[in-house]
Amino acid sequence: MKTVAVFCVLVAATLAAERPSNCYKTCSGRAKNWMIGDHTGWDDLGMVKVAVDLTGCGFTSAPIVHAMLNGDAHNIQTKGAASGIRELTADGFNLNIFKEDPLSGFKISTERATANNWEILWTASGYGC
């Protein structure tokens, strides 16, 4: 057990020595420019996405991103707000949201996402030097 603890301390010290602590930063924002998602059906319904631009944050590598979906209606029981991140780089990412209800026939669209005031609230943390 002592060996594992010493190894963890050494790894943490090595990682911390890679970059100064004053290089670590957090950036946050909102995204609501909805586009057709990456995996829709023939009707382009069921999935929407947003592209988030992180260039103003100044990250030098892909950050850790947390995201949530806020909205007035139909934003519960969706899939993707926390796990639909694609193409994550220091400059940005895309996030897909899936919502279909077979019982009611509801399928999300860019128009419905906008009408229901859907927005992604995101926070990104990483190194900037």
Tab-separated table of N, CA and C in Angstrom:
chain	number	residue	atom	x	y	z
A	1	MET	N	0.822	-1.192	0.000
A	1	MET	CA	0.000	0.000	0.000
A	1	MET	C	0.867	1.258	0.000
A	2	LYS	N	1.988	1.214	0.739
A	2	LYS	CA	2.878	2.370	0.783
A	2	LYS	C	3.468	2.649	-0.603
A	3	THR	N	3.755	1.578	-1.338
A	3	THR	CA	4.320	1.742	-2.670
A	3	THR	C	3.342	2.479	-3.582
A	4	VAL	N	2.065	2.123	-3.502
A	4	VAL	CA	1.042	2.782	-4.318
A	4	VAL	C	0.938	4.254	-3.938
A	5	ALA	N	0.942	4.544	-2.644
A	5	ALA	CA	0.838	5.927	-2.181
A	5	ALA	C	2.034	6.754	-2.651
A	6	VAL	N	3.225	6.202	-2.554
A	6	VAL	CA	4.428	6.906	-2.990
A	6	VAL	C	4.378	7.122	-4.500
A	7	PHE	N	3.941	6.113	-5.245
A	7	PHE	CA	3.822	6.240	-6.691
A	7	PHE	C	2.846	7.351	-7.060
A	8	CYS	N	1.701	7.398	-6.380
A	8	CYS	CA	0.696	8.438	-6.650
A	8	CYS	C	1.248	9.831	-6.381
A	9	VAL	N	1.993	9.974	-5.304
A	9	VAL	CA	2.596	11.259	-4.972
A	9	VAL	C	3.618	11.643	-6.033
A	10	LEU	N	4.431	10.705	-6.470
A	10	LEU	CA	5.427	10.988	-7.499
A	10	LEU	C	4.775	11.377	-8.825
A	11	VAL	N	3.722	10.676	-9.203
A	11	VAL	CA	3.017	11.007	-10.443
A	11	VAL	C	2.391	12.393	-10.332
A	12	ALA	N	1.740	12.682	-9.209
A	12	ALA	CA	1.126	13.991	-9.011
A	12	ALA	C	2.178	15.094	-9.042
A	13	ALA	N	3.317	14.867	-8.421
A	13	ALA	CA	4.385	15.869	-8.416
A	13	ALA	C	4.946	16.073	-9.814
A	14	THR	N	5.075	15.002	-10.566
A	14	THR	CA	5.574	15.106	-11.937
A	14	THR	C	4.594	15.886	-12.811
A	15	LEU	N	3.318	15.564	-12.692
A	15	LEU	CA	2.309	16.270	-13.485
A	15	LEU	C	2.227	17.740	-13.100
A	16	ALA	N	2.305	18.026	-11.819
A	16	ALA	CA	2.249	19.409	-11.365
A	16	ALA	C	3.458	20.199	-11.843
A	17	ALA	N	4.596	19.527	-11.976
A	17	ALA	CA	5.817	20.209	-12.403
A	17	ALA	C	5.806	20.514	-13.896
A	18	GLU	N	4.918	19.865	-14.649
A	18	GLU	CA	4.880	20.094	-16.092
A	18	GLU	C	4.494	21.520	-16.444
A	19	ARG	N	3.561	22.072	-15.708
A	19	ARG	CA	3.075	23.419	-16.000
A	19	ARG	C	2.861	24.170	-14.700
A	20	PRO	N	3.127	25.462	-14.701
A	20	PRO	CA	2.902	26.246	-13.486
A	20	PRO	C	1.414	26.307	-13.151
A	21	SER	N	1.106	26.360	-11.873
A	21	SER	CA	-0.295	26.384	-11.454
A	21	SER	C	-1.024	27.635	-11.940
A	22	ASN	N	-0.291	28.720	-12.197
A	22	ASN	CA	-0.956	29.932	-12.674
A	22	ASN	C	-1.371	29.817	-14.133
A	23	CYS	N	-1.041	28.703	-14.783
A	23	CYS	CA	-1.456	28.461	-16.162
A	23	CYS	C	-2.819	27.791	-16.238
A	24	TYR	N	-3.325	27.304	-15.115
A	24	TYR	CA	-4.612	26.609	-15.105
A	24	TYR	C	-5.718	27.638	-15.062
A	25	LYS	N	-6.701	27.482	-15.943
A	25	LYS	CA	-7.766	28.468	-16.032
A	25	LYS	C	-9.102	27.796	-16.245
A	26	THR	N	-10.150	28.543	-15.968
A	26	THR	CA	-11.513	28.096	-16.182
A	26	THR	C	-12.239	29.140	-17.011
A	27	CYS	N	-13.029	28.667	-17.935
A	27	CYS	CA	-13.775	29.519	-18.852
A	27	CYS	C	-15.195	28.948	-18.908
A	28	SER	N	-16.201	29.780	-19.002
A	28	SER	CA	-17.568	29.266	-19.065
A	28	SER	C	-18.414	30.114	-20.001
A	29	GLY	N	-19.555	29.568	-20.392
A	29	GLY	CA	-20.426	30.319	-21.280
A	29	GLY	C	-21.713	29.582	-21.583
A	30	ARG	N	-22.452	30.129	-22.539
A	30	ARG	CA	-23.724	29.581	-22.989
A	30	ARG	C	-23.665	29.409	-24.498
A	31	ALA	N	-24.309	28.370	-24.987
A	31	ALA	CA	-24.365	28.138	-26.428
A	31	ALA	C	-25.805	27.797	-26.796
A	32	LYS	N	-26.332	28.473	-27.797
A	32	LYS	CA	-27.699	28.180	-28.221
A	32	LYS	C	-27.931	28.398	-29.712
A	33	ASN	N	-26.888	28.309	-30.494
A	33	ASN	CA	-27.018	28.376	-31.952
A	33	ASN	C	-27.198	26.951	-32.468
A	34	TRP	N	-28.429	26.460	-32.435
A	34	TRP	CA	-28.728	25.066	-32.732
A	34	TRP	C	-28.615	24.762	-34.212
A	35	MET	N	-28.019	23.623	-34.495
A	35	MET	CA	-27.880	23.104	-35.856
A	35	MET	C	-28.425	21.684	-35.876
A	36	ILE	N	-28.626	21.140	-37.062
A	36	ILE	CA	-29.048	19.748	-37.193
A	36	ILE	C	-27.933	18.867	-36.642
A	37	GLY	N	-28.301	17.879	-35.821
A	37	GLY	CA	-27.326	16.998	-35.189
A	37	GLY	C	-26.645	16.059	-36.163
A	38	ASP	N	-25.652	15.350	-35.664
A	38	ASP	CA	-24.833	14.464	-36.499
A	38	ASP	C	-25.535	13.179	-36.917
A	39	HIS	N	-26.528	12.723	-36.152
A	39	HIS	CA	-27.155	11.422	-36.424
A	39	HIS	C	-28.671	11.534	-36.380
A	40	THR	N	-29.249	12.205	-37.341
A	40	THR	CA	-30.701	12.328	-37.406
A	40	THR	C	-31.252	11.293	-38.371
A	41	GLY	N	-32.567	11.205	-38.406
A	41	GLY	CA	-33.219	10.317	-39.358
A	41	GLY	C	-33.359	11.000	-40.708
A	42	TRP	N	-34.102	10.389	-41.563
A	42	TRP	CA	-34.319	10.925	-42.912
A	42	TRP	C	-34.952	12.312	-42.876
A	43	ASP	N	-35.652	12.634	-41.782
A	43	ASP	CA	-36.362	13.906	-41.678
A	43	ASP	C	-35.551	15.011	-40.993
A	44	ASP	N	-34.280	14.752	-40.681
A	44	ASP	CA	-33.402	15.702	-39.980
A	44	ASP	C	-33.932	16.072	-38.603
A	45	LEU	N	-34.701	15.195	-37.997
A	45	LEU	CA	-35.247	15.444	-36.657
A	45	LEU	C	-34.658	14.446	-35.670
A	46	GLY	N	-34.810	14.745	-34.392
A	46	GLY	CA	-34.389	13.829	-33.333
A	46	GLY	C	-33.081	14.192	-32.676
A	47	MET	N	-32.218	14.954	-33.368
A	47	MET	CA	-30.945	15.342	-32.773
A	47	MET	C	-30.567	16.741	-33.246
A	48	VAL	N	-30.133	17.547	-32.285
A	48	VAL	CA	-29.622	18.885	-32.589
A	48	VAL	C	-28.234	19.000	-31.968
A	49	LYS	N	-27.478	19.986	-32.407
A	49	LYS	CA	-26.149	20.181	-31.831
A	49	LYS	C	-25.800	21.659	-31.797
A	50	VAL	N	-24.830	21.981	-30.969
A	50	VAL	CA	-24.240	23.316	-30.928
A	50	VAL	C	-22.737	23.164	-31.092
A	51	ALA	N	-22.132	24.177	-31.660
A	51	ALA	CA	-20.675	24.251	-31.766
A	51	ALA	C	-20.222	25.334	-30.784
A	52	VAL	N	-19.345	24.981	-29.883
A	52	VAL	CA	-18.855	25.911	-28.869
A	52	VAL	C	-17.436	26.336	-29.223
A	53	ASP	N	-17.220	27.624	-29.311
A	53	ASP	CA	-15.914	28.199	-29.655
A	53	ASP	C	-15.164	28.518	-28.366
A	54	LEU	N	-14.025	27.890	-28.171
A	54	LEU	CA	-13.204	28.108	-26.974
A	54	LEU	C	-11.962	28.952	-27.260
A	55	THR	N	-11.830	29.506	-28.462
A	55	THR	CA	-10.604	30.220	-28.809
A	55	THR	C	-10.343	31.410	-27.888
A	56	GLY	N	-11.386	32.045	-27.388
A	56	GLY	CA	-11.209	33.167	-26.476
A	56	GLY	C	-10.714	32.766	-25.097
A	57	CYS	N	-10.763	31.479	-24.798
A	57	CYS	CA	-10.322	30.991	-23.485
A	57	CYS	C	-8.802	30.849	-23.408
A	58	GLY	N	-8.143	30.642	-24.543
A	58	GLY	CA	-6.687	30.551	-24.564
A	58	GLY	C	-6.108	29.240	-24.082
A	59	PHE	N	-6.832	28.135	-24.217
A	59	PHE	CA	-6.300	26.839	-23.813
A	59	PHE	C	-5.215	26.393	-24.788
A	60	THR	N	-4.210	25.682	-24.270
A	60	THR	CA	-3.144	25.154	-25.120
A	60	THR	C	-3.334	23.671	-25.420
A	61	SER	N	-4.281	23.046	-24.750
A	61	SER	CA	-4.641	21.653	-25.011
A	61	SER	C	-6.126	21.501	-24.693
A	62	ALA	N	-6.685	20.384	-25.074
A	62	ALA	CA	-8.116	20.157	-24.845
A	62	ALA	C	-8.426	20.220	-23.345
A	63	PRO	N	-9.387	21.040	-22.953
A	63	PRO	CA	-9.725	21.160	-21.536
A	63	PRO	C	-10.705	20.079	-21.081
A	64	ILE	N	-10.972	20.054	-19.804
A	64	ILE	CA	-12.032	19.224	-19.237
A	64	ILE	C	-13.310	20.054	-19.340
A	65	VAL	N	-14.371	19.467	-19.893
A	65	VAL	CA	-15.603	20.214	-20.125
A	65	VAL	C	-16.755	19.575	-19.361
A	66	HIS	N	-17.545	20.417	-18.733
A	66	HIS	CA	-18.805	20.016	-18.099
A	66	HIS	C	-19.898	20.820	-18.776
A	67	ALA	N	-21.013	20.149	-19.087
A	67	ALA	CA	-22.098	20.842	-19.780
A	67	ALA	C	-23.439	20.375	-19.245
A	68	MET	N	-24.416	21.274	-19.318
A	68	MET	CA	-25.783	20.914	-18.952
A	68	MET	C	-26.743	21.626	-19.887
A	69	LEU	N	-27.918	21.050	-20.041
A	69	LEU	CA	-28.936	21.605	-20.914
A	69	LEU	C	-29.972	22.335	-20.082
A	70	ASN	N	-30.180	23.613	-20.357
A	70	ASN	CA	-31.192	24.426	-19.697
A	70	ASN	C	-32.274	24.743	-20.723
A	71	GLY	N	-33.505	24.888	-20.291
A	71	GLY	CA	-34.573	25.244	-21.212
A	71	GLY	C	-35.913	25.334	-20.522
A	72	ASP	N	-36.911	25.791	-21.285
A	72	ASP	CA	-38.260	25.971	-20.742
A	72	ASP	C	-39.113	24.717	-20.851
A	73	ALA	N	-38.858	23.868	-21.830
A	73	ALA	CA	-39.686	22.676	-22.032
A	73	ALA	C	-38.903	21.627	-22.815
A	74	HIS	N	-39.282	20.367	-22.616
A	74	HIS	CA	-38.720	19.213	-23.334
A	74	HIS	C	-37.221	19.028	-23.135
A	75	ASN	N	-36.643	19.664	-22.126
A	75	ASN	CA	-35.209	19.493	-21.906
A	75	ASN	C	-34.896	18.397	-20.892
A	76	ILE	N	-35.910	17.787	-20.310
A	76	ILE	CA	-35.652	16.644	-19.438
A	76	ILE	C	-35.722	15.371	-20.279
A	77	GLN	N	-35.112	14.332	-19.798
A	77	GLN	CA	-35.065	13.030	-20.464
A	77	GLN	C	-34.450	13.120	-21.861
A	78	THR	N	-33.489	14.009	-22.010
A	78	THR	CA	-32.723	14.078	-23.252
A	78	THR	C	-31.469	13.235	-23.070
A	79	LYS	N	-30.772	13.000	-24.149
A	79	LYS	CA	-29.514	12.265	-24.092
A	79	LYS	C	-28.444	13.112	-24.750
A	80	GLY	N	-27.302	13.264	-24.075
A	80	GLY	CA	-26.170	13.905	-24.700
A	80	GLY	C	-25.624	15.140	-24.024
A	81	ALA	N	-26.387	15.785	-23.142
A	81	ALA	CA	-25.899	17.041	-22.560
A	81	ALA	C	-24.566	16.858	-21.846
A	82	ALA	N	-24.382	15.725	-21.199
A	82	ALA	CA	-23.119	15.497	-20.503
A	82	ALA	C	-22.204	14.551	-21.265
A	83	SER	N	-22.752	13.807	-22.208
A	83	SER	CA	-21.934	12.789	-22.873
A	83	SER	C	-21.855	12.943	-24.386
A	84	GLY	N	-22.521	13.927	-24.953
A	84	GLY	CA	-22.550	14.065	-26.397
A	84	GLY	C	-21.471	14.956	-26.975
A	85	ILE	N	-20.410	15.215	-26.204
A	85	ILE	CA	-19.329	16.090	-26.675
A	85	ILE	C	-18.510	15.373	-27.742
A	86	ARG	N	-18.291	16.064	-28.849
A	86	ARG	CA	-17.529	15.525	-29.969
A	86	ARG	C	-16.472	16.539	-30.392
A	87	GLU	N	-15.396	16.030	-30.970
A	87	GLU	CA	-14.353	16.873	-31.561
A	87	GLU	C	-13.799	17.908	-30.577
A	88	LEU	N	-13.537	17.481	-29.349
A	88	LEU	CA	-13.003	18.378	-28.317
A	88	LEU	C	-11.541	18.700	-28.603
A	89	THR	N	-11.249	19.990	-28.715
A	89	THR	CA	-9.884	20.480	-28.880
A	89	THR	C	-9.718	21.709	-27.987
A	90	ALA	N	-8.537	22.292	-27.999
A	90	ALA	CA	-8.297	23.530	-27.257
A	90	ALA	C	-9.137	24.679	-27.808
A	91	ASP	N	-9.567	24.559	-29.056
A	91	ASP	CA	-10.316	25.631	-29.714
A	91	ASP	C	-11.820	25.497	-29.630
A	92	GLY	N	-12.342	24.334	-29.234
A	92	GLY	CA	-13.784	24.199	-29.144
A	92	GLY	C	-14.255	22.769	-29.167
A	93	PHE	N	-15.580	22.612	-29.234
A	93	PHE	CA	-16.191	21.289	-29.296
A	93	PHE	C	-17.603	21.404	-29.851
A	94	ASN	N	-18.133	20.262	-30.282
A	94	ASN	CA	-19.535	20.145	-30.674
A	94	ASN	C	-20.235	19.307	-29.626
A	95	LEU	N	-21.514	19.579	-29.418
A	95	LEU	CA	-22.287	18.800	-28.457
A	95	LEU	C	-23.624	18.452	-29.083
A	96	ASN	N	-23.908	17.152	-29.183
A	96	ASN	CA	-25.163	16.652	-29.737
A	96	ASN	C	-26.157	16.353	-28.625
A	97	ILE	N	-27.425	16.695	-28.854
A	97	ILE	CA	-28.510	16.394	-27.924
A	97	ILE	C	-29.558	15.582	-28.679
A	98	PHE	N	-29.946	14.445	-28.110
A	98	PHE	CA	-30.936	13.566	-28.711
A	98	PHE	C	-32.221	13.623	-27.898
A	99	LYS	N	-33.361	13.774	-28.575
A	99	LYS	CA	-34.654	13.757	-27.880
A	99	LYS	C	-35.726	13.269	-28.837
A	100	GLU	N	-36.242	12.099	-28.563
A	100	GLU	CA	-37.391	11.557	-29.280
A	100	GLU	C	-38.299	10.894	-28.259
A	101	ASP	N	-39.589	11.040	-28.439
A	101	ASP	CA	-40.570	10.368	-27.589
A	101	ASP	C	-41.493	9.563	-28.493
A	102	PRO	N	-41.275	8.252	-28.583
A	102	PRO	CA	-42.080	7.440	-29.491
A	102	PRO	C	-43.569	7.447	-29.149
A	103	LEU	N	-43.906	7.635	-27.874
A	103	LEU	CA	-45.319	7.627	-27.485
A	103	LEU	C	-46.068	8.837	-28.022
A	104	SER	N	-45.451	10.000	-27.934
A	104	SER	CA	-46.122	11.221	-28.396
A	104	SER	C	-45.741	11.607	-29.817
A	105	GLY	N	-44.676	11.000	-30.336
A	105	GLY	CA	-44.205	11.356	-31.670
A	105	GLY	C	-43.307	12.586	-31.678
A	106	PHE	N	-42.969	13.089	-30.494
A	106	PHE	CA	-42.120	14.284	-30.402
A	106	PHE	C	-40.708	13.966	-30.845
A	107	LYS	N	-40.144	14.814	-31.693
A	107	LYS	CA	-38.738	14.746	-32.077
A	107	LYS	C	-38.195	16.164	-32.041
A	108	ILE	N	-37.024	16.319	-31.431
A	108	ILE	CA	-36.434	17.653	-31.343
A	108	ILE	C	-35.981	18.120	-32.727
A	109	SER	N	-36.067	19.413	-32.926
A	109	SER	CA	-35.587	20.052	-34.155
A	109	SER	C	-34.900	21.351	-33.744
A	110	THR	N	-34.199	21.958	-34.667
A	110	THR	CA	-33.547	23.233	-34.348
A	110	THR	C	-34.592	24.285	-33.992
A	111	GLU	N	-35.729	24.260	-34.673
A	111	GLU	CA	-36.794	25.228	-34.391
A	111	GLU	C	-37.369	25.025	-32.993
A	112	ARG	N	-37.610	23.764	-32.612
A	112	ARG	CA	-38.171	23.485	-31.283
A	112	ARG	C	-37.163	23.800	-30.176
A	113	ALA	N	-35.898	23.508	-30.419
A	113	ALA	CA	-34.877	23.831	-29.411
A	113	ALA	C	-34.832	25.336	-29.171
A	114	THR	N	-34.913	26.109	-30.228
A	114	THR	CA	-34.908	27.570	-30.104
A	114	THR	C	-36.186	28.062	-29.435
A	115	ALA	N	-37.334	27.544	-29.859
A	115	ALA	CA	-38.622	27.963	-29.294
A	115	ALA	C	-38.731	27.641	-27.805
A	116	ASN	N	-38.078	26.552	-27.371
A	116	ASN	CA	-38.113	26.156	-25.963
A	116	ASN	C	-36.960	26.747	-25.162
A	117	ASN	N	-36.257	27.702	-25.765
A	117	ASN	CA	-35.151	28.397	-25.106
A	117	ASN	C	-34.077	27.455	-24.585
A	118	TRP	N	-33.778	26.413	-25.347
A	118	TRP	CA	-32.708	25.507	-24.962
A	118	TRP	C	-31.376	26.238	-25.074
A	119	GLU	N	-30.513	25.987	-24.101
A	119	GLU	CA	-29.148	26.494	-24.147
A	119	GLU	C	-28.246	25.542	-23.389
A	120	ILE	N	-27.036	25.411	-23.868
A	120	ILE	CA	-26.024	24.620	-23.179
A	120	ILE	C	-25.241	25.568	-22.283
A	121	LEU	N	-25.203	25.256	-21.007
A	121	LEU	CA	-24.366	25.976	-20.057
A	121	LEU	C	-23.117	25.131	-19.881
A	122	TRP	N	-21.953	25.684	-20.192
A	122	TRP	CA	-20.725	24.885	-20.181
A	122	TRP	C	-19.638	25.565	-19.359
A	123	THR	N	-18.759	24.745	-18.839
A	123	THR	CA	-17.559	25.200	-18.136
A	123	THR	C	-16.397	24.338	-18.622
A	124	ALA	N	-15.314	24.990	-18.960
A	124	ALA	CA	-14.109	24.288	-19.417
A	124	ALA	C	-12.930	24.698	-18.536
A	125	SER	N	-12.140	23.728	-18.137
A	125	SER	CA	-10.963	23.988	-17.310
A	125	SER	C	-9.752	23.286	-17.907
A	126	GLY	N	-8.642	24.000	-17.969
A	126	GLY	CA	-7.432	23.409	-18.526
A	126	GLY	C	-6.274	24.387	-18.466
A	127	TYR	N	-5.207	24.040	-19.169
A	127	TYR	CA	-4.005	24.861	-19.142
A	127	TYR	C	-3.959	25.836	-20.305
A	128	GLY	N	-3.416	27.006	-20.030
A	128	GLY	CA	-3.311	28.054	-21.048
A	128	GLY	C	-1.894	28.501	-21.308
A	129	CYS	N	-0.899	27.743	-20.848
A	129	CYS	CA	0.494	28.073	-21.148
A	129	CYS	C	1.353	26.831	-21.007
